Tab-separated table of C-alpha atoms in Angstrom:
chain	number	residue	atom	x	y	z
P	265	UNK	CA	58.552	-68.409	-0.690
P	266	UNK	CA	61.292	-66.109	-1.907
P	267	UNK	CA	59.368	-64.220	-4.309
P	268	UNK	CA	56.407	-63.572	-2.014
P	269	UNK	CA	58.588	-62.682	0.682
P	270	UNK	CA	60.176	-59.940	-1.727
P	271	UNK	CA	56.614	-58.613	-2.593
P	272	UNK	CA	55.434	-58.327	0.747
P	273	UNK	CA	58.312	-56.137	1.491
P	274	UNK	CA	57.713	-54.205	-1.647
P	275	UNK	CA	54.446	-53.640	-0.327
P	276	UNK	CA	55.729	-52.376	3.143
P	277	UNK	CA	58.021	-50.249	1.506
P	278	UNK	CA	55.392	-48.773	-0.607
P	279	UNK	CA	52.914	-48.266	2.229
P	280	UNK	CA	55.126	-46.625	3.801
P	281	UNK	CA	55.512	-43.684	1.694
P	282	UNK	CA	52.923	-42.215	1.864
P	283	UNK	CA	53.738	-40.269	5.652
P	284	UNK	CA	54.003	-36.864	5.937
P	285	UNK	CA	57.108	-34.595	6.828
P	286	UNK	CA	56.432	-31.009	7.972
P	287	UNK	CA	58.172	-28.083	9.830
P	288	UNK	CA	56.997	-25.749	11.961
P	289	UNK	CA	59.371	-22.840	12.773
P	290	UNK	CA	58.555	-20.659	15.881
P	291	UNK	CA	60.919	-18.091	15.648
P	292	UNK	CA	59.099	-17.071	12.119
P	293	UNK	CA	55.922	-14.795	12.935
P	294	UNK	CA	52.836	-16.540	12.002
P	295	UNK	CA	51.685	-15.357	8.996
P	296	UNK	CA	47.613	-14.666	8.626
P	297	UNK	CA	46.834	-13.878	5.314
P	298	UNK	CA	48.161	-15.623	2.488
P	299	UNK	CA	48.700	-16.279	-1.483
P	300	UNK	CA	48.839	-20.102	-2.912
P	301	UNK	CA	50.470	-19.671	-5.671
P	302	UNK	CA	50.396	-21.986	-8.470
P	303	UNK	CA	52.125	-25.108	-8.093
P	304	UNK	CA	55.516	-26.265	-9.813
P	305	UNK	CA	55.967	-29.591	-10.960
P	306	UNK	CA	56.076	-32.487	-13.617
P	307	UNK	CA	52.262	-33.219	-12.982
P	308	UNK	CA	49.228	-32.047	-15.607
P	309	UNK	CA	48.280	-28.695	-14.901
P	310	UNK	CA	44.851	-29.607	-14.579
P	311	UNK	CA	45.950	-31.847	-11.204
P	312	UNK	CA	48.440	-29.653	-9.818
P	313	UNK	CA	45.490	-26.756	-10.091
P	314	UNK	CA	42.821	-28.938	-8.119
P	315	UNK	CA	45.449	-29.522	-5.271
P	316	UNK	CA	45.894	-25.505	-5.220
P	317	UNK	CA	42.118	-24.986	-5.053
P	318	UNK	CA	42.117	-27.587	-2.303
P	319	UNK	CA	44.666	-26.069	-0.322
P	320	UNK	CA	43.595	-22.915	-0.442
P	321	UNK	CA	40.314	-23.987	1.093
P	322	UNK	CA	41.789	-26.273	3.733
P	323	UNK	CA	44.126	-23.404	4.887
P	324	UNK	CA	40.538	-21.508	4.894
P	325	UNK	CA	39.508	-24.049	7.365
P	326	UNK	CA	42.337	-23.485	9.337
P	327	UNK	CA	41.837	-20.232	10.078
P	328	UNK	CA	43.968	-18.189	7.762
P	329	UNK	CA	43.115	-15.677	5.000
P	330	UNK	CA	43.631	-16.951	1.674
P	331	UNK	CA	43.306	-14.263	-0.927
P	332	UNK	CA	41.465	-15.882	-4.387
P	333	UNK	CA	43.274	-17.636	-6.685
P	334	UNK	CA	41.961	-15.893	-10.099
P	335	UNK	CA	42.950	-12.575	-8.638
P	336	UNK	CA	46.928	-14.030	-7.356
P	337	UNK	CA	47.097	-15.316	-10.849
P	338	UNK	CA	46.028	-11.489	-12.393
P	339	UNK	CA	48.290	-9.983	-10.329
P	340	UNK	CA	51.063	-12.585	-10.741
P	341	UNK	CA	51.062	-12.285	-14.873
P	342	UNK	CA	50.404	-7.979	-14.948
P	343	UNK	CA	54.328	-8.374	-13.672
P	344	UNK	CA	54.985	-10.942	-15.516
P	345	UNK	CA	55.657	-13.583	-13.233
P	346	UNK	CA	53.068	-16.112	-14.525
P	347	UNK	CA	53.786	-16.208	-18.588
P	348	UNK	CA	53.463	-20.385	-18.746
P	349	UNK	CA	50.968	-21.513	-16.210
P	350	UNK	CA	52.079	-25.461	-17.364
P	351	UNK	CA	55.782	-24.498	-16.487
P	352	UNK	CA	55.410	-21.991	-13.453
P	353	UNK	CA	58.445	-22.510	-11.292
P	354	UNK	CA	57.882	-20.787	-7.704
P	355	UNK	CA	61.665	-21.365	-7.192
P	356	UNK	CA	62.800	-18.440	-9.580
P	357	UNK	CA	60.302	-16.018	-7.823
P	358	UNK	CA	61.319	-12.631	-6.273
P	359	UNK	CA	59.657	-13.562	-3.028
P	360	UNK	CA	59.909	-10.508	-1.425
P	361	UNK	CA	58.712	-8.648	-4.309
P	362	UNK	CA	55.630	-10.690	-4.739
P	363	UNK	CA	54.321	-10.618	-1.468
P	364	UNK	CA	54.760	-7.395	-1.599
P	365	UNK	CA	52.567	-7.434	-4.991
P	366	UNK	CA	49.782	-9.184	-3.422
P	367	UNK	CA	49.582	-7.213	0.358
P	368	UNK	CA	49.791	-10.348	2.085
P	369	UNK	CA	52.287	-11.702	5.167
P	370	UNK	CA	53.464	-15.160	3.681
P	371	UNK	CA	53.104	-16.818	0.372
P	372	UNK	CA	52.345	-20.660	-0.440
P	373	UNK	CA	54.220	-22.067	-2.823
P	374	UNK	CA	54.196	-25.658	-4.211
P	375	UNK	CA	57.113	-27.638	-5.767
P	376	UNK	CA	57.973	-31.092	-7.235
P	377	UNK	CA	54.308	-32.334	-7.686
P	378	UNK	CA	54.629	-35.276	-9.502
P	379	UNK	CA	51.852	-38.299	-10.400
P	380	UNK	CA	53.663	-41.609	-10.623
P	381	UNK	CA	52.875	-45.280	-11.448
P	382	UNK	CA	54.274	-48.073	-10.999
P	383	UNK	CA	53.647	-51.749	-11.917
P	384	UNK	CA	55.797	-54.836	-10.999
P	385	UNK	CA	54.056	-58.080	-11.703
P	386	UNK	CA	50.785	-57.841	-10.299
P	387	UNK	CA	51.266	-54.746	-7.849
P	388	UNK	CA	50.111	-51.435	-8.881
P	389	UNK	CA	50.910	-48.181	-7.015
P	390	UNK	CA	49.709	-44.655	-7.903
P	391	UNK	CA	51.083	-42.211	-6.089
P	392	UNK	CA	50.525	-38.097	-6.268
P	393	UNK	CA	52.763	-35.777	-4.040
P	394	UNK	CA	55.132	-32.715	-3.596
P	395	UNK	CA	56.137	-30.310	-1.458
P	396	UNK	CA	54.544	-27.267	0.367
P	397	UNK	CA	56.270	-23.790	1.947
P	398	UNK	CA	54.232	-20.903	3.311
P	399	UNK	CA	57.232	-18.422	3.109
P	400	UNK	CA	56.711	-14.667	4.059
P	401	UNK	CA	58.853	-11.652	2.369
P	402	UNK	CA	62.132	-12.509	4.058
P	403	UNK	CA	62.321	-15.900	2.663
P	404	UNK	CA	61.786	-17.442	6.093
P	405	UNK	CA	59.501	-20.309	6.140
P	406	UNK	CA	56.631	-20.492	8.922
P	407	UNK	CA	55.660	-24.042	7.610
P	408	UNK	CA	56.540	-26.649	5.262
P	409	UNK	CA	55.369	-30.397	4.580
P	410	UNK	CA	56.689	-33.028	2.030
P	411	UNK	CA	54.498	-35.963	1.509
P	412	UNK	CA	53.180	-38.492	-1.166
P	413	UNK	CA	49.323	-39.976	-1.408
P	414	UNK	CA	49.246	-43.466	-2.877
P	415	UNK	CA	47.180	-46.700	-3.048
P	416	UNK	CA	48.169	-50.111	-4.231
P	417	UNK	CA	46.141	-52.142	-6.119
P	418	UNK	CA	46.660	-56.005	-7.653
P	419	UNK	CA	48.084	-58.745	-5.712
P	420	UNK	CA	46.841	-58.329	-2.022
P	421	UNK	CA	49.328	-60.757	-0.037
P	422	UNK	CA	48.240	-59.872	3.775
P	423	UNK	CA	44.656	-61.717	3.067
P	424	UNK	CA	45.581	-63.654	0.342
P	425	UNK	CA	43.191	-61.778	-2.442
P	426	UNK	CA	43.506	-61.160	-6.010
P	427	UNK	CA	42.020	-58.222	-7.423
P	428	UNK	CA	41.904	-59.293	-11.325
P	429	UNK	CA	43.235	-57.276	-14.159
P	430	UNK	CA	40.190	-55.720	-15.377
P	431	UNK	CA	39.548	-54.528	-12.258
P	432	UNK	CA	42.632	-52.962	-11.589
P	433	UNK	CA	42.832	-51.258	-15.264
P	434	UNK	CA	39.146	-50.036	-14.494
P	435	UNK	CA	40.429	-48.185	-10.707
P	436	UNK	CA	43.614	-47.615	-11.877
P	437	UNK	CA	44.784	-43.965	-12.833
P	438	UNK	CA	41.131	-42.619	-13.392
P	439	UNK	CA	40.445	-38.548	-12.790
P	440	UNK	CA	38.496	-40.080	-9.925
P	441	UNK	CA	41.704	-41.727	-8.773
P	442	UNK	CA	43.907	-38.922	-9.183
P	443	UNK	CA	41.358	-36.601	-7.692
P	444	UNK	CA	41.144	-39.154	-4.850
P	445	UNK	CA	44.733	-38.753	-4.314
P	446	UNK	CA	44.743	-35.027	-5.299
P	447	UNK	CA	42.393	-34.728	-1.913
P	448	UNK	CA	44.016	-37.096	0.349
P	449	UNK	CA	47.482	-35.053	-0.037
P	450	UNK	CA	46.108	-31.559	0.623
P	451	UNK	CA	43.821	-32.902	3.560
P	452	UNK	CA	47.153	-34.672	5.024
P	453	UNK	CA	49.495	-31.850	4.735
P	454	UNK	CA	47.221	-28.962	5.198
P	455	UNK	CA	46.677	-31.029	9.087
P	456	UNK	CA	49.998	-30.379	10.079
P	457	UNK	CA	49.308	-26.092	9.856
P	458	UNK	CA	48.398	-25.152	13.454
P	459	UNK	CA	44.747	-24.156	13.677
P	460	UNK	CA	44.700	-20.179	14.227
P	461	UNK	CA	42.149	-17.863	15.113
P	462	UNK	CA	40.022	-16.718	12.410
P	463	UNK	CA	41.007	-13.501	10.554
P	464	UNK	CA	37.853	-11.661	9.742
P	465	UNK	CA	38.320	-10.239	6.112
P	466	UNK	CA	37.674	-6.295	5.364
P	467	UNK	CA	34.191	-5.484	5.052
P	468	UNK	CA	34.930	-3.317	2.020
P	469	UNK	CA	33.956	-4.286	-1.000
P	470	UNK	CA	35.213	-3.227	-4.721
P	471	UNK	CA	32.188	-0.970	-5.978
P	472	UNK	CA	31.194	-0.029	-9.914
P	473	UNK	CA	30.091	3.028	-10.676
P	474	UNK	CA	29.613	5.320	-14.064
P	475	UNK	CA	29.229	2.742	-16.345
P	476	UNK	CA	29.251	3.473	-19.870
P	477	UNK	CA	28.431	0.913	-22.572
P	478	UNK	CA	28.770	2.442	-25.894
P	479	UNK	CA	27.735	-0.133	-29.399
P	480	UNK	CA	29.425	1.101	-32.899
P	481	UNK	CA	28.404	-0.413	-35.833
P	482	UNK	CA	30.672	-2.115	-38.280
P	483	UNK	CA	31.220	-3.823	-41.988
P	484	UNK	CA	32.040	-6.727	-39.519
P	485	UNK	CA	28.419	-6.499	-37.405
P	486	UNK	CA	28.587	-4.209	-34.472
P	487	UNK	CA	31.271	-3.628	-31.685
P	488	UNK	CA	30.215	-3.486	-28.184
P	489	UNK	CA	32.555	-0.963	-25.919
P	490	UNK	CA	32.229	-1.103	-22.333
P	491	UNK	CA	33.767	1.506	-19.493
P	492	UNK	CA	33.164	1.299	-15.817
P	493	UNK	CA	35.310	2.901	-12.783
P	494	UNK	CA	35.873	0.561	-9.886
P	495	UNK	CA	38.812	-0.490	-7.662
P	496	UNK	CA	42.203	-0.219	-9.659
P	497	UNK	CA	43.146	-3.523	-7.563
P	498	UNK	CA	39.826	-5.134	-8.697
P	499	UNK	CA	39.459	-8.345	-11.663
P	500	UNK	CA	36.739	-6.761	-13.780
P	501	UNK	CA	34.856	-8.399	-16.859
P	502	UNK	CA	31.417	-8.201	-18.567
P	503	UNK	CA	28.787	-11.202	-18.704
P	504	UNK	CA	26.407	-10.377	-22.203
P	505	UNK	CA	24.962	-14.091	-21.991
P	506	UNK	CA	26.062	-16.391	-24.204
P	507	UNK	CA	29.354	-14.497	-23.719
P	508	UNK	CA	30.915	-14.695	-20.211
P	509	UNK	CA	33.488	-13.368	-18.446
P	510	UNK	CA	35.004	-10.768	-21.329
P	511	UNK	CA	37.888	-9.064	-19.538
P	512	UNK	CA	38.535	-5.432	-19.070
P	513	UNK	CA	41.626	-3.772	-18.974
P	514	UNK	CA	42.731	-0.788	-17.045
P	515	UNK	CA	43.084	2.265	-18.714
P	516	UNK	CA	46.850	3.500	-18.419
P	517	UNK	CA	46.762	6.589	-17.126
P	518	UNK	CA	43.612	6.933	-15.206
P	519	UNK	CA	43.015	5.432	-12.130
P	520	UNK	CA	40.184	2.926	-11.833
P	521	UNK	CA	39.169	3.488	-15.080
P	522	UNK	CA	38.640	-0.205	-17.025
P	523	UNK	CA	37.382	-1.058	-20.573
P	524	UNK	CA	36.518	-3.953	-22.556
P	525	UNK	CA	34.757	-4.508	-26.187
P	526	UNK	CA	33.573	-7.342	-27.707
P	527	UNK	CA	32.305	-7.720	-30.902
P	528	UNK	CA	29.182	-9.111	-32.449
P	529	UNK	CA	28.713	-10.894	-35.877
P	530	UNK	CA	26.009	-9.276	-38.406
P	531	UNK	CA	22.319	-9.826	-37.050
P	532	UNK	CA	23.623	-10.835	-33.165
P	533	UNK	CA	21.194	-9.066	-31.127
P	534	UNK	CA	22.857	-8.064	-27.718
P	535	UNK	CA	21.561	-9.582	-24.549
P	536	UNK	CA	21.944	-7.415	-21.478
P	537	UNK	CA	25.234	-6.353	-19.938
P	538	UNK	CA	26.379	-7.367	-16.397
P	539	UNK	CA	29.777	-6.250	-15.307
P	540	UNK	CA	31.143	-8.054	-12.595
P	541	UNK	CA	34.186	-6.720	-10.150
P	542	UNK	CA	36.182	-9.241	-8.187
P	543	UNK	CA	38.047	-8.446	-5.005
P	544	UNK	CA	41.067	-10.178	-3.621
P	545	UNK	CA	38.991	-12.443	-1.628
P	546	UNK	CA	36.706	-13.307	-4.791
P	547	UNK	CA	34.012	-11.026	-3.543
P	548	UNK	CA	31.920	-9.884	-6.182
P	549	UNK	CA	29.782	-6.758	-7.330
P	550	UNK	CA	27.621	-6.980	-10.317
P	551	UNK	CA	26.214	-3.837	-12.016
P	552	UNK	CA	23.593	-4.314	-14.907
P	553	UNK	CA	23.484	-1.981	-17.657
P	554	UNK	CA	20.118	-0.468	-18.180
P	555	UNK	CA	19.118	0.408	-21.636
């Protein structure tokens, strides 16, 4: 009965793991609209990225202002803050200097995410977790929450079942597992932020205007130019299907003014442009190039 006994408590111990630890600080203003920035951490960048895009819409649903994540991470490498996505650290950040970056009251950051498993006879646990801070430009932090998702899989000793081996190497460690896990942390955590009234975002919208698309031929084919003025704080590319999403650049020196090229191989025709501006909040304005 020894070895059971030991199990069982293994079990206990793992189950409980998985509760959450979070802070609320009232003497720290409550922030309203916010940057998740990527999250730190030994996990694939592909997981750690799906429990950013969570949390950012959770703290949506909470009534906060998240700007958009493609636009943070713009903003985050034109200063050079966000060279390695796969081994972004939030700890070495100038805080202050980044919020200030990004125009918002508090930032998000996310450290230590980890996915773990661990097998011991015929237990299996898979665990995903890591911290969260929303910090604002003094370093003080409004909220944070520590917690860890897991399941358990195998040798089920409170009723006595086995779940056999193929099944457990079938459930086990899946992208529908992690993602399962992925989801259960955010929704967890993100529960513990206090629900706050909804902050209605700006009405304005990045516009495009004088656009100029200008196609040079080549020895190579033909090179496509293209030149638009729009927001200078505005993510702006060009869609010229199959070809998506071609970024422009702003143009040092003049103020709004962004350009992109792309070129096309000998006997490419050229479908029909579509420049697309993104605002902090993701918003978008399309502007079609006429021929």
């Amino acid at each position: 009965m020894k070895p059971a006994t030991s199990l069982a408590g293994l079990v206990m111990l793992f189950a409980s793991c998985g509760s959450v630890i979070s802070t609320i600080r009232n003497d720290v203003p409550v922030p309203h609209t916010i940057a998740v920035l990527p999250f730190g951490g030994a996990a694939e960048l592909p997981v750690r990225d799906s429990a950013r895009l969570l949390a950012q819409t959770r703290l949506r649903e909470r009534g906060l202002l998240p700007l958009d994540c493609t636009w943070v991470d713009r903003i985050l490498s034109e200063h050079g803050w966000l060279d390695d996505p796969a081994k972004f650290d939030p700890s070495k950040l100038p805080i202050a200097e980044v919020t200030t970056a990004l125009g918002v009251d508090a930032l998000v950051l996310g450290h230590e995410f980890d996915e773990s498993r661990f097998n011991l006879l015929l237990i299996r646990r898979h665990a995903f977790g890591g911290s969260l801070t929303m910090r604002n430009a003094a370093g003080d932090a409004w909220w944070s929450a520590q917690h860890s998702a897991s399941n358990l899989g195998g040798l089920l000793l409170a009723s006595g079942q086995v779940i056999t081996e193929i099944q457990a190497q079938t459930a086990h460690g899946t992208p529908i597992a992690t993602l399962a896990l992925v989801d259960e942390f955010v929704e967890d955590t993100i529960a513990t932020v206090p629900m706050q009234p909804t902050v209605q975002p700006p009405s304005a919208m990045t516009e495009l205007r004088d656009l100029r698309v200008e196609r040079t031929p080549n020895p190579q084919g033909e090179r496509v130019l293209v030149e638009v003025h729009a927001d200078p704080m505005a993510s702006v590319t060009f869609d010229m299907p199959p070809w998506r999403a071609v970024p422009m650049v702003a143009v040092p020196g003049q103020t709004g003014l962004f350009r992109g090229a792309h070129d096309l191989a000998p006997g490419v025709a050229a479908a029909p442009l579509v420049v697309v501006a993104r605002d902090a909040l993701g918003r978008e304005v399309r502007l079609e190039a006429r021929p």
